[in-house]
mmCIF file of C-alpha atoms in Angstrom:
data_model
loop_
_atom_site.group_PDB
_atom_site.id
_atom_site.type_symbol
_atom_site.label_atom_id
_atom_site.label_comp_id
_atom_site.label_asym_id
_atom_site.label_seq_id
_atom_site.Cartn_x
_atom_site.Cartn_y
_atom_site.Cartn_z
ATOM 1 C CA UNK A 1 -14.686 7.975 199.869
ATOM 2 C CA UNK A 2 -14.223 8.502 203.766
ATOM 3 C CA UNK A 3 -15.148 5.947 205.755
ATOM 4 C CA UNK A 4 -17.083 6.612 209.243
ATOM 5 C CA UNK A 5 -13.993 5.992 211.333
ATOM 6 C CA UNK A 6 -15.519 3.051 213.765
ATOM 7 C CA UNK A 7 -15.641 5.123 217.000
ATOM 8 C CA UNK A 8 -17.804 7.757 215.344
ATOM 9 C CA UNK A 9 -19.319 4.818 213.236
ATOM 10 C CA UNK A 10 -20.435 3.670 217.410
ATOM 11 C CA UNK A 11 -21.712 6.807 218.394
ATOM 12 C CA UNK A 12 -23.838 7.265 215.384
ATOM 13 C CA UNK A 13 -25.607 3.639 216.205
ATOM 14 C CA UNK A 14 -26.143 4.559 220.245
ATOM 15 C CA UNK A 15 -27.650 7.855 218.929
ATOM 16 C CA UNK A 16 -30.555 5.488 216.614
ATOM 17 C CA UNK A 17 -28.844 6.926 213.780
ATOM 18 C CA UNK A 18 -28.794 4.156 211.088
ATOM 19 C CA UNK A 19 -24.815 4.564 209.286
ATOM 20 C CA UNK A 20 -26.209 3.403 206.286
ATOM 21 C CA UNK A 21 -28.023 6.344 205.742
ATOM 22 C CA UNK A 22 -25.100 8.894 205.841
ATOM 23 C CA UNK A 23 -23.071 10.600 203.066
ATOM 24 C CA UNK A 24 -19.809 10.577 204.246
ATOM 25 C CA UNK A 25 -17.985 13.640 202.205
ATOM 26 C CA UNK A 26 -15.111 14.102 204.553
ATOM 27 C CA UNK A 27 -13.595 13.261 207.726
ATOM 28 C CA UNK A 28 -15.009 15.570 209.629
ATOM 29 C CA UNK A 29 -18.721 16.084 208.018
ATOM 30 C CA UNK A 30 -21.272 13.490 207.162
ATOM 31 C CA UNK A 31 -24.797 14.414 206.169
ATOM 32 C CA UNK A 32 -28.395 12.113 206.797
ATOM 33 C CA UNK A 33 -32.070 12.627 206.124
ATOM 34 C CA UNK A 34 -32.069 14.697 209.155
ATOM 35 C CA UNK A 35 -29.259 17.457 207.868
ATOM 36 C CA UNK A 36 -25.724 17.476 209.098
ATOM 37 C CA UNK A 37 -23.188 16.201 211.356
ATOM 38 C CA UNK A 38 -19.598 17.254 212.337
ATOM 39 C CA UNK A 39 -16.986 13.644 213.036
ATOM 40 C CA UNK A 40 -14.146 14.263 214.931
ATOM 41 C CA UNK A 41 -11.469 11.606 215.896
ATOM 42 C CA UNK A 42 -9.406 11.991 218.404
ATOM 43 C CA UNK A 43 -6.215 10.272 219.170
ATOM 44 C CA UNK A 44 -3.855 10.176 222.267
ATOM 45 C CA UNK A 45 -4.860 11.478 226.057
ATOM 46 C CA UNK A 46 -5.012 14.418 225.602
ATOM 47 C CA UNK A 47 -6.574 14.833 222.828
ATOM 48 C CA UNK A 48 -9.191 12.603 223.818
ATOM 49 C CA UNK A 49 -9.837 14.855 226.570
ATOM 50 C CA UNK A 50 -10.325 18.149 224.644
ATOM 51 C CA UNK A 51 -12.385 16.045 222.856
ATOM 52 C CA UNK A 52 -14.411 15.449 226.131
ATOM 53 C CA UNK A 53 -14.253 18.972 227.050
ATOM 54 C CA UNK A 54 -15.620 19.984 224.846
ATOM 55 C CA UNK A 55 -18.240 17.715 224.026
ATOM 56 C CA UNK A 56 -19.609 18.450 228.032
ATOM 57 C CA UNK A 57 -19.024 22.182 227.407
ATOM 58 C CA UNK A 58 -21.936 22.646 224.552
ATOM 59 C CA UNK A 59 -24.357 19.949 226.553
ATOM 60 C CA UNK A 60 -24.196 23.112 229.431
ATOM 61 C CA UNK A 61 -24.198 25.608 226.857
ATOM 62 C CA UNK A 62 -27.340 23.959 225.566
ATOM 63 C CA UNK A 63 -28.919 24.508 228.926
ATOM 64 C CA UNK A 64 -28.979 28.131 229.077
ATOM 65 C CA UNK A 65 -28.729 28.441 224.813
ATOM 66 C CA UNK A 66 -29.303 25.680 223.168
ATOM 67 C CA UNK A 67 -30.616 27.696 219.348
ATOM 68 C CA UNK A 68 -26.915 29.043 220.152
ATOM 69 C CA UNK A 69 -25.392 25.572 220.047
ATOM 70 C CA UNK A 70 -24.840 22.431 217.966
ATOM 71 C CA UNK A 71 -25.596 19.274 219.912
ATOM 72 C CA UNK A 72 -24.186 16.762 221.013
ATOM 73 C CA UNK A 73 -24.741 13.852 220.241
ATOM 74 C CA UNK A 74 -22.971 11.414 221.680
ATOM 75 C CA UNK A 75 -18.926 10.461 222.929
ATOM 76 C CA UNK A 76 -17.527 6.821 222.174
ATOM 77 C CA UNK A 77 -13.987 6.322 223.548
ATOM 78 C CA UNK A 78 -12.060 3.110 223.124
ATOM 79 C CA UNK A 79 -11.586 0.272 225.781
ATOM 80 C CA UNK A 80 -8.581 1.954 226.175
ATOM 81 C CA UNK A 81 -8.668 5.407 226.337
ATOM 82 C CA UNK A 82 -5.777 6.547 224.074
ATOM 83 C CA UNK A 83 -8.537 7.462 221.162
ATOM 84 C CA UNK A 84 -12.710 8.885 220.966
ATOM 85 C CA UNK A 85 -14.556 9.903 218.411
ATOM 86 C CA UNK A 86 -17.246 12.354 219.053
ATOM 87 C CA UNK A 87 -20.390 13.150 216.701
ATOM 88 C CA UNK A 88 -22.120 17.195 216.956
ATOM 89 C CA UNK A 89 -24.835 19.321 215.019
ATOM 90 C CA UNK A 90 -23.181 20.620 211.706
ATOM 91 C CA UNK A 91 -23.324 24.195 210.882
ATOM 92 C CA UNK A 92 -23.603 25.514 207.567
ATOM 93 C CA UNK A 93 -22.126 28.970 208.016
ATOM 94 C CA UNK A 94 -23.987 31.555 205.889
ATOM 95 C CA UNK A 95 -22.158 34.155 204.576
ATOM 96 C CA UNK A 96 -23.097 36.983 205.495
ATOM 97 C CA UNK A 97 -21.731 39.121 209.149
ATOM 98 C CA UNK A 98 -23.467 38.166 212.225
ATOM 99 C CA UNK A 99 -26.646 40.744 213.355
ATOM 100 C CA UNK A 100 -24.095 41.409 216.962
ATOM 101 C CA UNK A 101 -27.667 42.739 218.911
ATOM 102 C CA UNK A 102 -29.375 39.835 218.680
ATOM 103 C CA UNK A 103 -25.604 37.507 219.869
ATOM 104 C CA UNK A 104 -24.705 40.100 222.925
ATOM 105 C CA UNK A 105 -28.731 38.252 223.495
ATOM 106 C CA UNK A 106 -28.050 35.113 222.927
ATOM 107 C CA UNK A 107 -24.558 35.299 225.322
ATOM 108 C CA UNK A 108 -26.968 37.750 227.779
ATOM 109 C CA UNK A 109 -29.434 34.165 227.441
ATOM 110 C CA UNK A 110 -26.540 31.481 228.464
ATOM 111 C CA UNK A 111 -24.877 33.745 231.247
ATOM 112 C CA UNK A 112 -27.427 32.300 233.071
ATOM 113 C CA UNK A 113 -28.044 29.754 236.196
ATOM 114 C CA UNK A 114 -30.168 26.604 234.862
ATOM 115 C CA UNK A 115 -33.105 27.223 235.469
ATOM 116 C CA UNK A 116 -33.576 30.316 236.572
ATOM 117 C CA UNK A 117 -36.246 32.245 235.763
ATOM 118 C CA UNK A 118 -34.920 35.502 233.191
ATOM 119 C CA UNK A 119 -35.281 34.241 228.272
ATOM 120 C CA UNK A 120 -37.721 33.479 226.930
ATOM 121 C CA UNK A 121 -40.918 33.425 229.027
ATOM 122 C CA UNK A 122 -41.653 29.829 228.240
ATOM 123 C CA UNK A 123 -38.093 29.055 228.264
ATOM 124 C CA UNK A 124 -37.663 27.229 224.619
ATOM 125 C CA UNK A 125 -35.619 28.608 222.144
ATOM 126 C CA UNK A 126 -36.280 29.029 218.308
ATOM 127 C CA UNK A 127 -34.570 26.799 216.829
ATOM 128 C CA UNK A 128 -35.504 26.464 213.492
ATOM 129 C CA UNK A 129 -33.196 24.217 211.912
ATOM 130 C CA UNK A 130 -35.207 21.284 211.673
ATOM 131 C CA UNK A 131 -36.299 19.990 215.500
ATOM 132 C CA UNK A 132 -37.567 21.477 218.844
ATOM 133 C CA UNK A 133 -34.780 23.101 220.773
ATOM 134 C CA UNK A 134 -35.473 23.080 224.857
ATOM 135 C CA UNK A 135 -33.329 25.096 227.354
ATOM 136 C CA UNK A 136 -32.439 22.226 229.552
ATOM 137 C CA UNK A 137 -33.587 19.117 227.453
ATOM 138 C CA UNK A 138 -30.508 17.514 228.295
ATOM 139 C CA UNK A 139 -30.296 17.894 232.212
ATOM 140 C CA UNK A 140 -26.715 15.625 233.411
ATOM 141 C CA UNK A 141 -27.049 15.796 236.724
ATOM 142 C CA UNK A 142 -24.942 13.780 237.130
ATOM 143 C CA UNK A 143 -22.402 14.507 234.433
ATOM 144 C CA UNK A 144 -18.697 16.303 234.130
ATOM 145 C CA UNK A 145 -21.762 19.926 233.295
ATOM 146 C CA UNK A 146 -23.482 19.648 235.777
ATOM 147 C CA UNK A 147 -24.074 22.965 237.307
ATOM 148 C CA UNK A 148 -22.905 22.722 241.478
ATOM 149 C CA UNK A 149 -22.853 26.275 242.220
ATOM 150 C CA UNK A 150 -19.253 27.203 241.907
ATOM 151 C CA UNK A 151 -16.251 28.197 239.591
ATOM 152 C CA UNK A 152 -15.400 25.482 237.439
ATOM 153 C CA UNK A 153 -15.717 22.346 235.321
ATOM 154 C CA UNK A 154 -16.331 19.167 236.186
ATOM 155 C CA UNK A 155 -13.631 17.828 233.454
ATOM 156 C CA UNK A 156 -10.270 19.677 231.709
ATOM 157 C CA UNK A 157 -11.353 21.382 229.094
ATOM 158 C CA UNK A 158 -8.637 23.571 226.796
ATOM 159 C CA UNK A 159 -8.536 26.918 225.495
ATOM 160 C CA UNK A 160 -6.515 26.238 221.991
ATOM 161 C CA UNK A 161 -4.128 23.298 223.025
ATOM 162 C CA UNK A 162 -4.152 24.387 226.432
ATOM 163 C CA UNK A 163 -5.875 22.250 228.948
ATOM 164 C CA UNK A 164 -7.196 24.015 231.192
ATOM 165 C CA UNK A 165 -7.607 23.993 235.510
ATOM 166 C CA UNK A 166 -10.436 23.822 236.377
ATOM 167 C CA UNK A 167 -10.511 23.010 240.113
ATOM 168 C CA UNK A 168 -14.055 23.907 241.461
ATOM 169 C CA UNK A 169 -13.596 26.683 243.251
ATOM 170 C CA UNK A 170 -15.971 28.361 246.405
ATOM 171 C CA UNK A 171 -15.266 32.059 245.225
ATOM 172 C CA UNK A 172 -14.442 33.818 241.944
ATOM 173 C CA UNK A 173 -11.528 36.354 243.128
ATOM 174 C CA UNK A 174 -9.556 32.561 243.870
ATOM 175 C CA UNK A 175 -10.371 30.715 240.730
ATOM 176 C CA UNK A 176 -9.668 33.258 238.162
ATOM 177 C CA UNK A 177 -6.603 34.225 239.789
ATOM 178 C CA UNK A 178 -5.659 31.044 241.172
ATOM 179 C CA UNK A 179 -6.865 28.652 238.437
ATOM 180 C CA UNK A 180 -6.234 30.712 234.915
ATOM 181 C CA UNK A 181 -4.161 33.962 235.402
ATOM 182 C CA UNK A 182 -1.699 31.700 238.320
ATOM 183 C CA UNK A 183 -1.921 28.260 236.536
ATOM 184 C CA UNK A 184 -0.841 30.476 232.746
ATOM 185 C CA UNK A 185 2.341 32.070 234.537
ATOM 186 C CA UNK A 186 3.309 29.376 236.442
ATOM 187 C CA UNK A 187 2.974 27.155 232.851
ATOM 188 C CA UNK A 188 5.388 30.352 231.180
ATOM 189 C CA UNK A 189 8.547 29.694 233.355
ATOM 190 C CA UNK A 190 9.154 33.460 232.059
ATOM 191 C CA UNK A 191 11.019 35.167 234.748
ATOM 192 C CA UNK A 192 9.943 38.751 233.814
ATOM 193 C CA UNK A 193 6.153 37.532 233.171
ATOM 194 C CA UNK A 194 6.492 36.318 237.099
ATOM 195 C CA UNK A 195 7.838 39.752 238.631
ATOM 196 C CA UNK A 196 5.122 41.742 237.083
ATOM 197 C CA UNK A 197 2.262 39.238 238.249
ATOM 198 C CA UNK A 198 3.586 40.083 241.409
ATOM 199 C CA UNK A 199 2.727 43.046 241.865
ATOM 200 C CA UNK A 200 -0.516 42.675 239.589
ATOM 201 C CA UNK A 201 -1.700 39.562 242.650
ATOM 202 C CA UNK A 202 -1.118 41.615 245.477
ATOM 203 C CA UNK A 203 -2.657 45.326 244.040
ATOM 204 C CA UNK A 204 -5.065 44.958 241.296
ATOM 205 C CA UNK A 205 -6.419 41.836 241.403
ATOM 206 C CA UNK A 206 -7.778 41.621 244.749
ATOM 207 C CA UNK A 207 -9.439 45.661 243.432
ATOM 208 C CA UNK A 208 -10.907 44.140 240.888
ATOM 209 C CA UNK A 209 -11.884 40.859 241.401
ATOM 210 C CA UNK A 210 -12.250 40.874 245.443
ATOM 211 C CA UNK A 211 -16.407 42.860 244.404
ATOM 212 C CA UNK A 212 -17.923 44.266 242.828
ATOM 213 C CA UNK A 213 -21.848 44.674 242.390
ATOM 214 C CA UNK A 214 -24.286 42.788 240.252
ATOM 215 C CA UNK A 215 -22.071 41.164 242.512
ATOM 216 C CA UNK A 216 -20.184 37.184 240.580
ATOM 217 C CA UNK A 217 -22.253 33.941 239.937
ATOM 218 C CA UNK A 218 -20.871 30.843 238.162
ATOM 219 C CA UNK A 219 -22.824 30.697 235.271
ATOM 220 C CA UNK A 220 -21.048 28.832 231.944
ATOM 221 C CA UNK A 221 -19.050 30.576 229.779
ATOM 222 C CA UNK A 222 -18.321 30.044 225.863
ATOM 223 C CA UNK A 223 -14.672 30.164 227.400
ATOM 224 C CA UNK A 224 -12.940 31.130 223.692
ATOM 225 C CA UNK A 225 -15.863 33.499 222.165
ATOM 226 C CA UNK A 226 -13.537 34.945 219.895
ATOM 227 C CA UNK A 227 -15.088 36.303 216.285
ATOM 228 C CA UNK A 228 -13.290 32.610 214.695
ATOM 229 C CA UNK A 229 -15.588 31.250 216.730
ATOM 230 C CA UNK A 230 -19.183 32.285 216.205
ATOM 231 C CA UNK A 231 -20.527 32.927 213.199
ATOM 232 C CA UNK A 232 -24.661 33.100 210.803
ATOM 233 C CA UNK A 233 -27.083 29.130 210.705
ATOM 234 C CA UNK A 234 -27.444 29.878 206.579
ATOM 235 C CA UNK A 235 -30.347 27.753 207.673
ATOM 236 C CA UNK A 236 -32.148 30.086 209.775
ATOM 237 C CA UNK A 237 -29.410 33.692 209.601
ATOM 238 C CA UNK A 238 -28.891 33.092 213.622
ATOM 239 C CA UNK A 239 -26.168 33.751 215.273
ATOM 240 C CA UNK A 240 -24.123 30.647 216.493
ATOM 241 C CA UNK A 241 -21.376 29.936 218.479
ATOM 242 C CA UNK A 242 -18.936 26.061 218.639
ATOM 243 C CA UNK A 243 -15.407 25.657 219.449
ATOM 244 C CA UNK A 244 -16.072 25.881 223.580
ATOM 245 C CA UNK A 245 -13.074 26.375 226.263
ATOM 246 C CA UNK A 246 -15.887 26.073 228.982
ATOM 247 C CA UNK A 247 -16.012 26.281 232.881
ATOM 248 C CA UNK A 248 -18.450 28.257 234.879
ATOM 249 C CA UNK A 249 -16.947 31.549 235.673
ATOM 250 C CA UNK A 250 -18.622 35.319 236.324
ATOM 251 C CA UNK A 251 -20.250 35.596 232.874
ATOM 252 C CA UNK A 252 -18.387 39.363 231.625
ATOM 253 C CA UNK A 253 -15.587 36.623 231.766
ATOM 254 C CA UNK A 254 -16.137 36.225 228.022
ATOM 255 C CA UNK A 255 -15.940 38.928 226.595
ATOM 256 C CA UNK A 256 -12.567 39.541 227.938
ATOM 257 C CA UNK A 257 -10.975 37.977 224.463
ATOM 258 C CA UNK A 258 -14.257 39.986 222.574
ATOM 259 C CA UNK A 259 -11.799 42.986 222.936
ATOM 260 C CA UNK A 260 -8.524 41.249 221.431
ATOM 261 C CA UNK A 261 -9.183 40.199 218.124
ATOM 262 C CA UNK A 262 -12.196 42.232 217.555
ATOM 263 C CA UNK A 263 -15.097 41.591 214.959
ATOM 264 C CA UNK A 264 -17.695 42.931 217.653
ATOM 265 C CA UNK A 265 -19.263 46.335 218.106
ATOM 266 C CA UNK A 266 -21.452 48.525 220.112
ATOM 267 C CA UNK A 267 -24.482 46.416 220.151
ATOM 268 C CA UNK A 268 -23.104 43.439 220.550
ATOM 269 C CA UNK A 269 -21.882 44.989 223.881
ATOM 270 C CA UNK A 270 -24.816 47.148 224.562
ATOM 271 C CA UNK A 271 -27.411 43.955 223.756
ATOM 272 C CA UNK A 272 -25.267 42.036 226.637
ATOM 273 C CA UNK A 273 -25.915 44.403 229.659
ATOM 274 C CA UNK A 274 -28.616 45.142 228.385
ATOM 275 C CA UNK A 275 -29.910 42.338 230.659
ATOM 276 C CA UNK A 276 -26.204 41.611 232.544
ATOM 277 C CA UNK A 277 -25.638 45.469 233.226
ATOM 278 C CA UNK A 278 -21.535 46.547 233.513
ATOM 279 C CA UNK A 279 -20.104 44.955 236.971
ATOM 280 C CA UNK A 280 -19.543 48.426 238.784
ATOM 281 C CA UNK A 281 -17.178 50.172 240.345
ATOM 282 C CA UNK A 282 -13.826 49.141 237.686
ATOM 283 C CA UNK A 283 -16.152 47.885 234.653
ATOM 284 C CA UNK A 284 -12.756 48.472 232.133
ATOM 285 C CA UNK A 285 -10.120 47.361 234.282
ATOM 286 C CA UNK A 286 -11.607 44.635 235.070
ATOM 287 C CA UNK A 287 -12.656 43.682 231.061
ATOM 288 C CA UNK A 288 -8.780 44.367 230.654
ATOM 289 C CA UNK A 289 -7.572 41.676 233.273
ATOM 290 C CA UNK A 290 -10.221 39.027 231.561
ATOM 291 C CA UNK A 291 -8.518 39.585 228.472
ATOM 292 C CA UNK A 292 -4.727 39.195 230.098
ATOM 293 C CA UNK A 293 -5.600 35.771 230.673
ATOM 294 C CA UNK A 294 -5.958 35.334 226.503
ATOM 295 C CA UNK A 295 -2.622 36.882 226.149
ATOM 296 C CA UNK A 296 -0.986 35.383 228.256
ATOM 297 C CA UNK A 297 -2.890 31.710 226.892
ATOM 298 C CA UNK A 298 -1.646 32.674 223.264
ATOM 299 C CA UNK A 299 2.091 33.584 224.682
ATOM 300 C CA UNK A 300 2.113 30.216 225.642
ATOM 301 C CA UNK A 301 1.081 28.785 222.549
ATOM 302 C CA UNK A 302 2.861 30.726 220.666
ATOM 303 C CA UNK A 303 5.127 33.561 221.774
ATOM 304 C CA UNK A 304 5.907 36.289 220.241
ATOM 305 C CA UNK A 305 4.026 39.574 220.678
ATOM 306 C CA UNK A 306 1.231 38.050 222.746
ATOM 307 C CA UNK A 307 4.141 37.974 225.585
ATOM 308 C CA UNK A 308 4.479 41.958 225.375
ATOM 309 C CA UNK A 309 0.608 42.271 225.317
ATOM 310 C CA UNK A 310 0.310 40.455 227.780
ATOM 311 C CA UNK A 311 3.165 42.678 230.101
ATOM 312 C CA UNK A 312 2.242 45.787 228.159
ATOM 313 C CA UNK A 313 -0.795 44.826 230.586
ATOM 314 C CA UNK A 314 -0.059 44.100 233.614
ATOM 315 C CA UNK A 315 1.725 47.449 233.755
ATOM 316 C CA UNK A 316 -1.072 49.330 233.293
ATOM 317 C CA UNK A 317 -3.579 47.525 235.609
ATOM 318 C CA UNK A 318 -0.713 47.797 238.550
ATOM 319 C CA UNK A 319 -0.206 51.621 237.134
ATOM 320 C CA UNK A 320 -3.721 51.821 237.576
ATOM 321 C CA UNK A 321 -3.823 51.419 240.868
ATOM 322 C CA UNK A 322 -0.934 53.772 241.531
ATOM 323 C CA UNK A 323 -3.475 56.297 241.293
ATOM 324 C CA UNK A 324 -6.892 54.401 242.680
ATOM 325 C CA UNK A 325 -4.896 54.206 245.857
ATOM 326 C CA UNK A 326 -3.431 57.313 245.934
#
């Protein structure tokens, strides 16, 4: 039978959960009287940073959408920082499809400024997984997940294996241009991609990111919201999301990857935009720019056809600016 890693055991102990009451089903799953837990052991500096960012992202998302994402019991690192244990709530996923309208509303609730009016009248989530759920229930004012009113995040987060540059910026155009698109183009070191980026950066990016209405405001993003990172809680039938690559950014940026792989219906977008109206002008083109980030990231990680997809989006947007400028 698998055993808890010592660092994972320390997380349970720090959270007041007696490890002797747990049944360890696998290296990533433990069950106890209060429910099931997802357990993770990471080793190596990059993996530890990834776990640290995942936990901080989940905590940030729970500030505004506690019923959508798993609760984090904690993270414990080794003295040398080369290993870490993490424990979070485990979702038993159902077989049915996600209620797209409910998912759209849940993501829209998440895209609120912490403490702002909106969502449920009393600010409470509707968690039926056996414990209370209160948006903002853990306000880590000194933690990396804290909201600062700026764009970025207080620690590194990872989209896939790619470390994201979350250095704070005061405006959205600077952040998405330099910390997201520009950073990946530089890492790819691809001459053709870099040439297309220079054209895109000087023409389409200012048109799409400098000014639009409603204006951007920094809200917590999932960051990797493709269909493989959402599911249905088997106990409640409600949509859930996991495996974030979080940062504070323009809410509509979370929708970019939903167009890349599909799996999201009109009901999702209609429900989302009933809460957050589509930005104007150039909503569709701005969505392509947000989608571009994920094509570039997949090209960096996997190469192949993703590079061609990134180049196609870049060229299409540059061509589009010709019509706008005419």
